Amino acid sequence: MELLQSADFWIGLVKIVWINIILSGDNAVVIAMAARSLPPAQQQKAVLFGSGAAVVLRIVLTVVAAKLLGLPFLQIVGGLLLLWIGLQLLGDEEEGEGESKEYGSLFAAVRTILIADLVMSLDNVIAVAAAAQGNTTLLILGLAISIPLVIFGSTLMIKLMERFPIIVMLGAALIGWVGGETIVSDVFLRDVLTANPWLHYAGAAAGAAFVVFVGRGLQRRGSRSPAH
């Protein structure tokens, strides 16, 4: 009760919620892209399971993120994984929508959400941990409050993607951007990035371009393949 009466507690809580609003945009895009090809009932399950598990994952990551970010090549591997996920999600746009495919991919959608969130949250949780200032209750409460924010954002993105297909392409580009950004941010490349700050944006842009152009190329190749 004394904790709830502390001004520092409420200020910290507002900071964490605000940070999560800012940082959850790309996560909402990933969740929406992974869930968009599922039937409506399974879309809701994928969004709920993916969002809830992702927040729990962030709480665990907060404890180890600082140490993990100090390991060389970890972010390079994570960034490459994001590029692969971007290609997979963009490729799903052109796949057939048979009933067996739709109803068999709920687990795959949740798995994709968790893998992408794991990579994308490594540096994000540092900001959340800083706002919590070591207060575990504040950290867990702030991240728990972010669950409905991510769910709302994901649900909205799914509806927008259904109405405006170009958003799928933009979403894939965003995942590629974060992937490229993650690669060049690796501790192994820190000195190179410090000497050439422009590489941060060049790497992010290259990741976005890679996912879009390679993904579109794979789509065209798939559309030319004879159907059986």
XYZ file of C-alpha atoms in Angstrom, residues 30-156:
127
model
C 4.889 -8.824 -36.570
C 1.941 -10.271 -34.644
C -0.533 -9.006 -37.247
C 1.493 -10.380 -40.171
C 1.923 -13.767 -38.505
C -1.791 -14.049 -37.644
C -3.429 -12.474 -40.693
C -3.819 -15.695 -42.736
C -5.565 -17.559 -39.913
C -9.357 -17.862 -39.545
C -10.856 -15.078 -37.331
C -11.149 -17.280 -34.229
C -7.538 -18.411 -34.513
C -6.380 -14.865 -35.249
C -7.616 -13.837 -31.820
C -5.896 -16.823 -30.199
C -2.610 -16.061 -31.971
C -2.787 -12.403 -30.927
C -3.638 -13.265 -27.289
C -1.109 -16.078 -26.902
C 1.595 -14.244 -28.823
C 1.129 -10.942 -26.969
C 0.917 -12.520 -23.505
C 3.900 -14.812 -24.031
C 5.899 -11.963 -25.551
C 5.393 -9.796 -22.459
C 6.433 -12.665 -20.160
C 9.467 -13.132 -22.393
C 10.338 -9.453 -21.985
C 10.224 -9.753 -18.202
C 12.707 -12.645 -18.345
C 14.850 -10.818 -20.904
C 15.116 -7.762 -18.682
C 17.211 -9.770 -16.244
C 19.710 -10.954 -18.858
C 19.475 -8.438 -21.725
C 22.427 -6.296 -20.661
C 24.721 -9.348 -20.544
C 23.353 -10.780 -23.795
C 23.874 -7.515 -25.668
C 27.544 -7.674 -24.694
C 28.076 -10.953 -26.569
C 29.607 -10.477 -30.030
C 27.727 -11.769 -33.079
C 24.502 -12.323 -31.098
C 22.727 -9.383 -32.723
C 24.111 -10.336 -36.139
C 22.520 -13.767 -35.793
C 19.317 -12.206 -34.450
C 19.185 -9.684 -37.286
C 19.633 -12.411 -39.901
C 16.832 -14.335 -38.206
C 14.553 -11.278 -38.503
C 15.366 -10.954 -42.212
C 14.393 -14.603 -42.666
C 11.153 -14.064 -40.744
C 10.373 -11.028 -42.929
C 10.832 -13.130 -46.067
C 8.642 -15.902 -44.647
C 5.816 -13.539 -43.672
C 5.928 -11.736 -47.009
C 5.923 -15.066 -48.834
C 2.791 -16.138 -46.950
C 0.894 -13.352 -48.722
C 0.956 -15.231 -52.026
C 0.384 -18.732 -50.690
C -2.853 -20.540 -51.192
C -5.499 -20.175 -48.542
C -6.636 -23.751 -48.295
C -8.506 -24.784 -45.193
C -5.828 -27.265 -44.099
C -3.142 -24.568 -44.304
C -5.198 -22.026 -42.384
C -6.165 -24.301 -39.543
C -2.751 -25.938 -39.252
C -0.645 -22.799 -38.741
C -1.707 -21.428 -35.322
C 1.338 -22.920 -33.601
C 3.610 -21.661 -36.396
C 2.145 -18.148 -36.062
C 2.710 -18.029 -32.285
C 6.218 -19.459 -32.716
C 7.054 -16.781 -35.298
C 5.736 -14.055 -32.975
C 7.881 -15.281 -30.082
C 11.075 -15.632 -32.135
C 10.674 -12.166 -33.662
C 9.810 -10.579 -30.319
C 12.818 -12.260 -28.687
C 15.168 -10.616 -31.184
C 13.404 -7.247 -31.335
C 13.071 -6.908 -27.555
C 16.717 -7.396 -26.568
C 17.561 -3.711 -26.712
C 14.013 -2.484 -25.972
C 13.955 -4.041 -22.504
C 17.024 -2.029 -21.533
C 14.902 1.135 -21.698
C 12.126 -0.489 -19.671
C 14.568 -1.744 -17.039
C 16.078 1.732 -16.735
C 12.621 3.233 -16.124
C 11.837 0.587 -13.489
C 15.066 1.383 -11.607
C 15.292 -2.090 -10.099
C 11.672 -2.201 -8.895
C 10.467 -5.682 -9.943
C 6.810 -4.961 -9.077
C 6.882 -1.837 -11.216
C 8.540 -3.710 -14.067
C 6.025 -6.589 -14.126
C 3.017 -4.269 -13.693
C 4.181 -1.928 -16.443
C 4.783 -4.766 -18.897
C 1.445 -6.409 -17.986
C -0.355 -3.163 -18.779
C 1.302 -3.198 -22.198
C -0.483 -6.474 -23.138
C -3.804 -4.820 -24.129
C -1.852 -2.131 -25.998
C -0.107 -4.752 -28.143
C -3.347 -6.733 -28.604
C -5.241 -3.622 -29.727
C -2.441 -2.590 -32.071
C -2.200 -6.088 -33.580
C -5.960 -6.399 -34.087
C -6.073 -2.995 -35.754
